[in-house]
PDB file of C-alpha atoms in Angstrom:
ATOM      1  CA  SER A   1       0.137   0.184  -0.309  1.00 46.00           C
ATOM      2  CA  LYS A   2       0.920   3.275  -0.712  1.00 53.00           C
ATOM      3  CA  ALA A   3       0.450   4.021   3.561  1.00 49.00           C
ATOM      4  CA  PHE A   4       3.283   1.649   3.503  1.00 44.00           C
ATOM      5  CA  SER A   5       5.211   2.422   1.079  1.00 55.00           C
ATOM      6  CA  GLU A   6       5.557   6.072   1.733  1.00 56.00           C
ATOM      7  CA  ASN A   7       6.620   5.038   6.366  1.00 60.00           C
ATOM      8  CA  LEU A   8       9.473   1.998   4.700  1.00 63.00           C
ATOM      9  CA  ASP A   9      10.799   4.592   2.965  1.00 68.00           C
ATOM     10  CA  SER A  10      10.623   7.863   5.793  1.00 77.00           C
ATOM     11  CA  SER A  11      11.992   4.417   7.994  1.00 85.00           C
ATOM     12  CA  LEU A  12      14.649   4.401   5.930  1.00 88.00           C
ATOM     13  CA  ALA A  13      15.585   7.416   5.591  1.00 89.00           C
ATOM     14  CA  LEU A  14      15.639   8.141   8.838  1.00 87.00           C
ATOM     15  CA  PRO A  15      19.761   7.726   9.902  1.00 87.00           C
ATOM     16  CA  CYS A  16      20.368  10.058   6.629  1.00 90.00           C
ATOM     17  CA  LEU A  17      17.943  12.999   8.256  1.00 87.00           C
ATOM     18  CA  GLY A  18      20.232  13.409  11.059  1.00 85.00           C
ATOM     19  CA  CYS A  19      22.651  14.875   8.767  1.00 89.00           C
ATOM     20  CA  HIS A  20      21.326  15.575   5.933  1.00 89.00           C
ATOM     21  CA  GLY A  21      18.216  17.197   6.459  1.00 81.00           C
ATOM     22  CA  LYS A  22      17.098  20.777   5.400  1.00 75.00           C
ATOM     23  CA  ASN A  23      19.370  22.685   7.702  1.00 72.00           C
ATOM     24  CA  THR A  24      21.970  25.294   7.544  1.00 64.00           C
ATOM     25  CA  ASN A  25      24.823  23.912   8.248  1.00 70.00           C
ATOM     26  CA  LEU A  26      26.861  24.275   4.500  1.00 75.00           C
ATOM     27  CA  THR A  27      29.907  21.884   5.044  1.00 84.00           C
ATOM     28  CA  ILE A  28      27.314  19.120   4.765  1.00 87.00           C
ATOM     29  CA  PRO A  29      24.730  19.039   1.987  1.00 86.00           C
ATOM     30  CA  SER A  30      21.230  18.695   2.181  1.00 88.00           C
ATOM     31  CA  LEU A  31      20.211  15.149  -0.093  1.00 89.00           C
ATOM     32  CA  PHE A  32      16.221  17.030  -0.519  1.00 89.00           C
ATOM     33  CA  ASP A  33      15.556  17.730  -4.415  1.00 88.00           C
ATOM     34  CA  LEU A  34      19.173  16.272  -6.022  1.00 92.00           C
ATOM     35  CA  ASP A  35      18.615  14.626  -8.365  1.00 95.00           C
ATOM     36  CA  GLU A  36      17.779  10.685  -7.854  1.00 96.00           C
ATOM     37  CA  ASP A  37      19.999   9.410 -10.814  1.00 97.00           C
ATOM     38  CA  TYR A  38      23.866  11.336  -9.021  1.00 97.00           C
ATOM     39  CA  ILE A  39      21.832  10.502  -4.794  1.00 96.00           C
ATOM     40  CA  TYR A  40      22.022   6.515  -5.789  1.00 98.00           C
ATOM     41  CA  ASN A  41      25.110   6.560  -8.249  1.00 98.00           C
ATOM     42  CA  SER A  42      26.904   8.640  -4.951  1.00 97.00           C
ATOM     43  CA  LEU A  43      25.024   6.195  -2.701  1.00 97.00           C
ATOM     44  CA  VAL A  44      27.183   3.059  -4.809  1.00 98.00           C
ATOM     45  CA  ASP A  45      29.923   5.205  -4.877  1.00 98.00           C
ATOM     46  CA  TYR A  46      30.495   5.201  -1.229  1.00 98.00           C
ATOM     47  CA  LYS A  47      29.365   1.263  -0.844  1.00 98.00           C
ATOM     48  CA  SER A  48      31.817   0.244  -3.290  1.00 98.00           C
ATOM     49  CA  ASP A  49      34.258   2.654  -2.161  1.00 97.00           C
ATOM     50  CA  LYS A  50      34.934   4.922  -5.327  1.00 98.00           C
ATOM     51  CA  ARG A  51      33.847   8.094  -3.108  1.00 97.00           C
ATOM     52  CA  LYS A  52      35.668   8.469   0.241  1.00 96.00           C
ATOM     53  CA  ASN A  53      33.802  10.034   2.820  1.00 95.00           C
ATOM     54  CA  TYR A  54      34.070   7.419   5.919  1.00 96.00           C
ATOM     55  CA  LEU A  55      31.127   8.014   7.732  1.00 94.00           C
ATOM     56  CA  MET A  56      29.150   7.103   3.958  1.00 96.00           C
ATOM     57  CA  GLN A  57      31.425   4.177   3.506  1.00 97.00           C
ATOM     58  CA  LEU A  58      29.748   2.635   6.750  1.00 96.00           C
ATOM     59  CA  ILE A  59      26.374   3.749   6.391  1.00 94.00           C
ATOM     60  CA  SER A  60      25.330   3.040   2.484  1.00 96.00           C
ATOM     61  CA  LYS A  61      27.247  -0.578   2.629  1.00 97.00           C
ATOM     62  CA  ALA A  62      24.223  -0.617   5.905  1.00 95.00           C
ATOM     63  CA  TYR A  63      22.044  -0.298   2.729  1.00 96.00           C
ATOM     64  CA  ASN A  64      20.662  -3.114  -0.526  1.00 96.00           C
ATOM     65  CA  GLU A  65      21.199  -2.177  -3.456  1.00 96.00           C
ATOM     66  CA  GLN A  66      17.093  -2.110  -3.821  1.00 95.00           C
ATOM     67  CA  GLN A  67      16.727   0.457  -0.742  1.00 95.00           C
ATOM     68  CA  LEU A  68      19.513   3.350  -2.536  1.00 96.00           C
ATOM     69  CA  ARG A  69      16.615   3.296  -4.713  1.00 95.00           C
ATOM     70  CA  ILE A  70      14.240   3.768  -2.387  1.00 93.00           C
ATOM     71  CA  LEU A  71      16.832   6.458  -0.529  1.00 94.00           C
ATOM     72  CA  SER A  72      17.950   7.914  -3.876  1.00 95.00           C
ATOM     73  CA  GLN A  73      13.787   8.568  -5.035  1.00 92.00           C
ATOM     74  CA  TYR A  74      12.803   9.303  -1.598  1.00 91.00           C
ATOM     75  CA  PHE A  75      15.447  12.778  -1.841  1.00 92.00           C
ATOM     76  CA  SER A  76      15.036  13.261  -5.227  1.00 92.00           C
ATOM     77  CA  LYS A  77      11.243  14.105  -4.284  1.00 86.00           C
ATOM     78  CA  GLY A  78      11.562  16.745  -1.725  1.00 78.00           C
ATOM     79  CA  ASN A  79      10.279  14.570   0.951  1.00 66.00           C
ATOM     80  CA  SER A  80      10.013  16.854   4.455  1.00 54.00           C
ATOM     81  CA  LYS A  81       7.318  15.937   6.356  1.00 51.00           C
ATOM     82  CA  ILE A  82      10.308  14.788   8.783  1.00 46.00           C
ATOM     83  CA  GLU A  83      13.491  16.772   9.004  1.00 43.00           C
TER      84      GLU A  83
END
């Protein structure tokens, strides 16, 4: 159902929101409204150690490919109900 899907998306995004929610800290970018492919490819690059950031590498490895796609879609659509 749609409600289940939205809850799943929000639950997957919770660990990201502490640093990447809508905030004013310019050193850590918000992920909201970025291009879906850009978010997904960045997460895959962190997961495969092509892109370097210790914390992001650890976090991205906890998600499977489907979850990374869900996260990418969630943030690209600007879902900011939870901050």
